[in-house]
Amino acid sequence: MGEHLGVGIGWRSEIDLTVERMQGVDFVEVVAENIHRDHLPESLRVLRARGLPVLPHAVSLSLGGAEPLDTDRVEHLAAVADLLDAPLVSDHVCFVRAGGLDSGHLMPVPRTRDALEVLVANVTRARSILGRPLALENIAALLEWPNAELTEARFLRELVERTDCLLLVDVANMWANAKNLGADPVELLDGIPLERLAYVHVAGGVEVDGVYHDTHAHAVPQGVLDLLGELCSRVRPPGVLLERDDRYPSDAVLADELAAIRAVVAA
């Protein structure tokens, strides 16, 4: 289990003042690629001066990719983590590059033994460069690769056991996969090593033409909060963080979403 973080929100430059003045924010997360490795935005310096943990969250390491690990990106993440004195860093169980192309999206990794070997090797190499705990997040997908050899729970469990990494559990992504792929999120919660939980992501989305889109630009659905409750009935999460990336609502609406998350965690 990671260290105790509390309830947090994703820091974005568009809502920097909102995050600074909002009550009940215990920690924040920043997209590592949006931060310069040599200096921090003033708002993050303010939050760090208050003692709030600021966790860098990467989106471009492509740890599940078959191409050689881009160590420059890992070193950038390490430098940002050093700048923030971050207790841990994170990325995703995914790939974003293949054949010289960048997908622009987090792509699911085939749940095969071969893909697991690649992921384990890349995570092990990345951890050696980072020099601090690395948490990996389950992603939302609109498709699954055929011929899976492992369930998602078994895949994540073996990954954690073989690399000693932590898990960043995104209950909104689980909810999206339940809606779109028929995945069983409760079965996944039962199967993954929750003792390795770093923290939890919660986010909103919207259903369009029968497909649920994990937009991070809409209100958090009750189903996602219910799934957070399922997780909390199994383990007390070290931290729960609200992600919002677009169509930012009023400060009061964001504060209400944080309060709803805090109520689930405290129940």
CSV table of C-alpha atoms in Angstrom, one decimal:
chain,number,residue,atom,x,y,z
A,1,MET,CA,0.0,0.0,0.0
A,2,GLY,CA,1.2,3.5,-0.8
A,3,GLU,CA,1.4,6.3,1.8
A,4,HIS,CA,-1.7,8.0,3.0
A,5,LEU,CA,-2.7,10.8,0.5
A,6,GLY,CA,-6.4,11.5,1.2
A,7,VAL,CA,-8.7,13.0,-1.4
A,8,GLY,CA,-7.3,15.0,-4.3
A,9,ILE,CA,-7.8,16.5,-7.7
A,10,GLY,CA,-5.9,16.6,-10.9
A,11,TRP,CA,-4.1,19.9,-11.2
A,12,ARG,CA,-4.5,21.6,-14.6
A,13,SER,CA,-3.3,25.1,-15.5
A,14,GLU,CA,-6.9,26.0,-16.5
A,15,ILE,CA,-8.1,25.5,-12.9
A,16,ASP,CA,-4.9,26.3,-11.0
A,17,LEU,CA,-6.5,29.1,-8.8
A,18,THR,CA,-9.5,26.9,-8.2
A,19,VAL,CA,-7.3,24.1,-6.9
A,20,GLU,CA,-5.3,26.5,-4.7
A,21,ARG,CA,-8.3,27.9,-2.9
A,22,MET,CA,-10.5,24.8,-2.8
A,23,GLN,CA,-11.0,23.3,0.7
A,24,GLY,CA,-10.5,19.6,1.3
A,25,VAL,CA,-7.8,19.0,-1.3
A,26,ASP,CA,-5.2,16.8,0.3
A,27,PHE,CA,-3.0,16.1,-2.8
A,28,VAL,CA,-2.8,16.8,-6.5
A,29,GLU,CA,-1.6,15.0,-9.6
A,30,VAL,CA,0.0,16.6,-12.6
A,31,VAL,CA,0.5,15.3,-16.2
A,32,ALA,CA,4.3,14.9,-16.2
A,33,GLU,CA,4.6,15.8,-19.9
A,34,ASN,CA,3.1,19.2,-19.2
A,35,ILE,CA,5.7,20.1,-16.7
A,36,HIS,CA,9.2,21.5,-17.5
A,37,ARG,CA,11.9,19.4,-16.0
A,38,ASP,CA,13.7,22.5,-14.6
A,39,HIS,CA,11.0,24.7,-13.2
A,40,LEU,CA,7.5,24.5,-11.8
A,41,PRO,CA,4.5,26.7,-12.5
A,42,GLU,CA,3.9,29.1,-9.6
A,43,SER,CA,0.7,27.5,-8.6
A,44,LEU,CA,2.5,24.1,-8.0
A,45,ARG,CA,5.1,25.9,-6.0
A,46,VAL,CA,2.4,27.4,-3.8
A,47,LEU,CA,0.9,23.9,-3.2
A,48,ARG,CA,4.2,22.3,-2.5
A,49,ALA,CA,5.0,25.1,0.0
A,50,ARG,CA,1.8,24.2,1.8
A,51,GLY,CA,3.1,20.6,2.1
A,52,LEU,CA,0.6,19.1,-0.4
A,53,PRO,CA,2.0,16.0,-2.2
A,54,VAL,CA,2.1,16.6,-6.0
A,55,LEU,CA,2.3,13.4,-8.0
A,56,PRO,CA,3.5,13.3,-11.6
A,57,HIS,CA,1.4,11.1,-13.9
A,58,ALA,CA,2.9,10.2,-17.2
A,59,VAL,CA,0.9,9.4,-20.4
A,60,SER,CA,3.7,8.7,-22.9
A,61,LEU,CA,6.1,6.1,-21.6
A,62,SER,CA,4.4,3.4,-23.7
A,63,LEU,CA,5.5,0.7,-21.3
A,64,GLY,CA,3.5,-2.0,-23.2
A,65,GLY,CA,5.1,-1.2,-26.5
A,66,ALA,CA,7.3,-3.6,-28.3
A,67,GLU,CA,9.7,-0.9,-29.4
A,68,PRO,CA,12.7,-0.1,-27.2
A,69,LEU,CA,11.8,1.9,-24.1
A,70,ASP,CA,12.2,5.7,-24.8
A,71,THR,CA,14.5,6.4,-21.8
A,72,ASP,CA,14.5,10.2,-22.5
A,73,ARG,CA,10.8,10.2,-21.5
A,74,VAL,CA,11.5,8.1,-18.4
A,75,GLU,CA,14.3,10.5,-17.4
A,76,HIS,CA,11.9,13.5,-17.9
A,77,LEU,CA,9.5,11.8,-15.5
A,78,ALA,CA,12.3,11.2,-13.0
A,79,ALA,CA,13.4,14.9,-13.3
A,80,VAL,CA,9.9,16.2,-12.7
A,81,ALA,CA,9.5,13.8,-9.7
A,82,ASP,CA,12.7,15.1,-8.3
A,83,LEU,CA,11.6,18.7,-8.8
A,84,LEU,CA,8.3,17.9,-6.9
A,85,ASP,CA,10.0,15.6,-4.3
A,86,ALA,CA,7.2,13.2,-5.3
A,87,PRO,CA,6.7,10.1,-3.2
A,88,LEU,CA,5.7,8.1,-6.3
A,89,VAL,CA,5.1,8.4,-10.1
A,90,SER,CA,2.7,6.7,-12.4
A,91,ASP,CA,1.8,5.7,-16.0
A,92,HIS,CA,-0.5,3.2,-17.6
A,93,VAL,CA,-0.7,-0.4,-18.6
A,94,CYS,CA,-0.8,0.5,-22.3
A,95,PHE,CA,1.2,1.4,-25.4
A,96,VAL,CA,1.0,4.6,-27.4
A,97,ARG,CA,3.6,4.1,-30.1
A,98,ALA,CA,4.1,1.4,-32.7
A,99,GLY,CA,5.9,1.2,-36.1
A,100,GLY,CA,7.1,4.8,-35.7
A,101,LEU,CA,3.6,6.1,-35.2
A,102,ASP,CA,2.0,7.7,-32.2
A,103,SER,CA,-1.6,6.7,-31.6
A,104,GLY,CA,-2.5,9.8,-29.5
A,105,HIS,CA,-4.5,7.4,-27.3
A,106,LEU,CA,-3.7,4.9,-24.6
A,107,MET,CA,-4.0,1.6,-26.4
A,108,PRO,CA,-4.7,-1.7,-24.6
A,109,VAL,CA,-2.0,-4.3,-24.3
A,110,PRO,CA,-2.9,-7.8,-25.6
A,111,ARG,CA,-3.3,-10.0,-22.6
A,112,THR,CA,-0.8,-12.6,-23.7
A,113,ARG,CA,2.4,-14.1,-22.2
A,114,ASP,CA,4.5,-12.4,-24.8
A,115,ALA,CA,3.0,-9.0,-24.2
A,116,LEU,CA,3.4,-9.5,-20.4
A,117,GLU,CA,7.1,-10.2,-20.9
A,118,VAL,CA,7.6,-7.0,-22.9
A,119,LEU,CA,5.7,-5.0,-20.2
A,120,VAL,CA,7.7,-6.6,-17.3
A,121,ALA,CA,11.0,-5.8,-19.1
A,122,ASN,CA,10.1,-2.2,-19.8
A,123,VAL,CA,8.7,-1.6,-16.3
A,124,THR,CA,11.8,-3.0,-14.7
A,125,ARG,CA,14.0,-0.8,-16.9
A,126,ALA,CA,11.9,2.3,-16.1
A,127,ARG,CA,12.0,1.6,-12.4
A,128,SER,CA,15.8,1.4,-12.4
A,129,ILE,CA,15.9,4.9,-13.9
A,130,LEU,CA,13.1,6.4,-11.8
A,131,GLY,CA,14.6,5.4,-8.4
A,132,ARG,CA,11.2,5.7,-6.7
A,133,PRO,CA,7.9,3.8,-6.6
A,134,LEU,CA,6.0,3.4,-9.9
A,135,ALA,CA,2.3,2.9,-10.0
A,136,LEU,CA,0.6,1.6,-13.2
A,137,GLU,CA,-3.0,2.3,-14.1
A,138,ASN,CA,-5.7,0.1,-15.7
A,139,ILE,CA,-7.1,1.8,-18.8
A,140,ALA,CA,-10.5,2.1,-20.5
A,141,ALA,CA,-10.7,0.5,-23.9
A,142,LEU,CA,-13.2,0.4,-26.7
A,143,LEU,CA,-11.9,-2.9,-28.0
A,144,GLU,CA,-10.0,-6.0,-26.7
A,145,TRP,CA,-7.4,-7.9,-28.6
A,146,PRO,CA,-8.4,-11.4,-29.5
A,147,ASN,CA,-6.9,-14.6,-28.1
A,148,ALA,CA,-6.3,-13.4,-24.6
A,149,GLU,CA,-4.3,-15.9,-22.5
A,150,LEU,CA,-4.8,-14.2,-19.2
A,151,THR,CA,-7.7,-12.4,-17.5
A,152,GLU,CA,-7.1,-8.7,-16.7
A,153,ALA,CA,-6.9,-9.5,-13.0
A,154,ARG,CA,-4.3,-12.3,-13.6
A,155,PHE,CA,-2.3,-10.1,-16.0
A,156,LEU,CA,-2.2,-7.2,-13.5
A,157,ARG,CA,-1.3,-9.5,-10.6
A,158,GLU,CA,1.6,-11.1,-12.4
A,159,LEU,CA,2.8,-7.7,-13.6
A,160,VAL,CA,2.9,-6.4,-10.0
A,161,GLU,CA,4.5,-9.6,-8.6
A,162,ARG,CA,7.2,-9.6,-11.2
A,163,THR,CA,8.1,-5.9,-11.1
A,164,ASP,CA,7.2,-4.9,-7.6
A,165,CYS,CA,5.3,-1.9,-9.0
A,166,LEU,CA,2.2,-0.5,-7.4
A,167,LEU,CA,-1.4,-0.2,-8.9
A,168,LEU,CA,-3.2,3.0,-9.7
A,169,VAL,CA,-6.8,1.7,-9.9
A,170,ASP,CA,-9.1,3.8,-12.1
A,171,VAL,CA,-12.7,2.8,-11.1
A,172,ALA,CA,-14.0,5.0,-14.0
A,173,ASN,CA,-12.1,3.0,-16.5
A,174,MET,CA,-13.5,-0.2,-14.9
A,175,TRP,CA,-16.9,1.3,-15.2
A,176,ALA,CA,-16.3,2.2,-18.9
A,177,ASN,CA,-15.1,-1.3,-19.7
A,178,ALA,CA,-18.1,-2.8,-17.9
A,179,LYS,CA,-20.4,-0.7,-20.1
A,180,ASN,CA,-18.6,-1.2,-23.4
A,181,LEU,CA,-16.9,-4.6,-23.2
A,182,GLY,CA,-19.1,-6.4,-20.7
A,183,ALA,CA,-16.2,-6.8,-18.3
A,184,ASP,CA,-17.1,-7.6,-14.7
A,185,PRO,CA,-15.5,-4.8,-12.5
A,186,VAL,CA,-16.3,-6.6,-9.2
A,187,GLU,CA,-14.5,-9.7,-10.4
A,188,LEU,CA,-11.6,-7.5,-11.3
A,189,LEU,CA,-11.5,-5.9,-7.9
A,190,ASP,CA,-11.6,-9.4,-6.3
A,191,GLY,CA,-8.7,-10.6,-8.5
A,192,ILE,CA,-6.2,-7.7,-8.4
A,193,PRO,CA,-3.6,-7.3,-5.5
A,194,LEU,CA,-5.3,-4.4,-3.7
A,195,GLU,CA,-2.5,-4.6,-1.1
A,196,ARG,CA,-0.3,-2.9,-3.7
A,197,LEU,CA,-2.8,0.0,-4.2
A,198,ALA,CA,-1.1,3.4,-4.6
A,199,TYR,CA,-4.3,5.4,-5.0
A,200,VAL,CA,-7.5,5.5,-7.0
A,201,HIS,CA,-8.8,7.6,-10.0
A,202,VAL,CA,-12.4,8.7,-10.3
A,203,ALA,CA,-13.7,10.6,-13.4
A,204,GLY,CA,-16.8,11.4,-15.3
A,205,GLY,CA,-18.0,10.5,-18.8
A,206,VAL,CA,-21.0,10.4,-21.0
A,207,GLU,CA,-22.9,7.7,-23.0
A,208,VAL,CA,-23.4,8.4,-26.7
A,209,ASP,CA,-25.3,6.0,-29.0
A,210,GLY,CA,-24.9,3.2,-26.5
A,211,VAL,CA,-21.1,3.7,-26.1
A,212,TYR,CA,-19.8,5.1,-22.8
A,213,HIS,CA,-17.0,7.6,-23.3
A,214,ASP,CA,-14.6,8.2,-20.4
A,215,THR,CA,-14.3,11.9,-21.2
A,216,HIS,CA,-13.0,13.4,-18.0
A,217,ALA,CA,-15.3,16.3,-19.0
A,218,HIS,CA,-18.6,15.3,-17.5
A,219,ALA,CA,-20.0,14.7,-14.0
A,220,VAL,CA,-19.0,11.5,-12.2
A,221,PRO,CA,-21.8,8.9,-12.7
A,222,GLN,CA,-23.3,7.2,-9.7
A,223,GLY,CA,-22.1,3.9,-11.0
A,224,VAL,CA,-18.5,5.0,-10.7
A,225,LEU,CA,-19.1,6.1,-7.1
A,226,ASP,CA,-20.7,2.8,-6.4
A,227,LEU,CA,-17.7,1.0,-7.8
A,228,LEU,CA,-15.5,3.2,-5.6
A,229,GLY,CA,-17.6,2.0,-2.7
A,230,GLU,CA,-17.0,-1.6,-3.8
A,231,LEU,CA,-13.3,-1.0,-3.7
A,232,CYS,CA,-13.5,0.7,-0.3
A,233,SER,CA,-15.4,-2.3,1.1
A,234,ARG,CA,-12.3,-4.4,0.4
A,235,VAL,CA,-9.5,-2.0,1.3
A,236,ARG,CA,-9.1,1.6,2.6
A,237,PRO,CA,-7.5,3.4,-0.4
A,238,PRO,CA,-4.4,5.5,0.5
A,239,GLY,CA,-5.8,8.2,-1.8
A,240,VAL,CA,-8.7,8.9,-4.2
A,241,LEU,CA,-8.3,11.6,-6.9
A,242,LEU,CA,-10.8,13.3,-9.2
A,243,GLU,CA,-9.7,13.7,-12.8
A,244,ARG,CA,-11.2,16.6,-14.8
A,245,ASP,CA,-9.6,17.6,-18.1
A,246,ASP,CA,-12.1,19.7,-20.0
A,247,ARG,CA,-15.4,21.6,-19.8
A,248,TYR,CA,-14.5,22.7,-16.2
A,249,PRO,CA,-17.6,23.4,-14.1
A,250,SER,CA,-17.9,25.9,-11.3
A,251,ASP,CA,-15.8,25.7,-8.2
A,252,ALA,CA,-18.9,24.7,-6.3
A,253,VAL,CA,-19.6,21.8,-8.6
A,254,LEU,CA,-16.0,20.5,-8.3
A,255,ALA,CA,-16.2,20.9,-4.5
A,256,ASP,CA,-19.4,18.9,-4.5
A,257,GLU,CA,-17.8,16.1,-6.5
A,258,LEU,CA,-14.9,15.9,-4.1
A,259,ALA,CA,-17.3,15.9,-1.2
A,260,ALA,CA,-19.2,13.0,-2.7
A,261,ILE,CA,-15.9,11.1,-3.1
A,262,ARG,CA,-15.0,11.8,0.5
A,263,ALA,CA,-18.4,10.6,1.7
A,264,VAL,CA,-17.9,7.2,-0.1
A,265,VAL,CA,-14.4,6.8,1.3
A,266,ALA,CA,-15.6,7.7,4.8
A,267,ALA,CA,-18.7,5.4,4.7
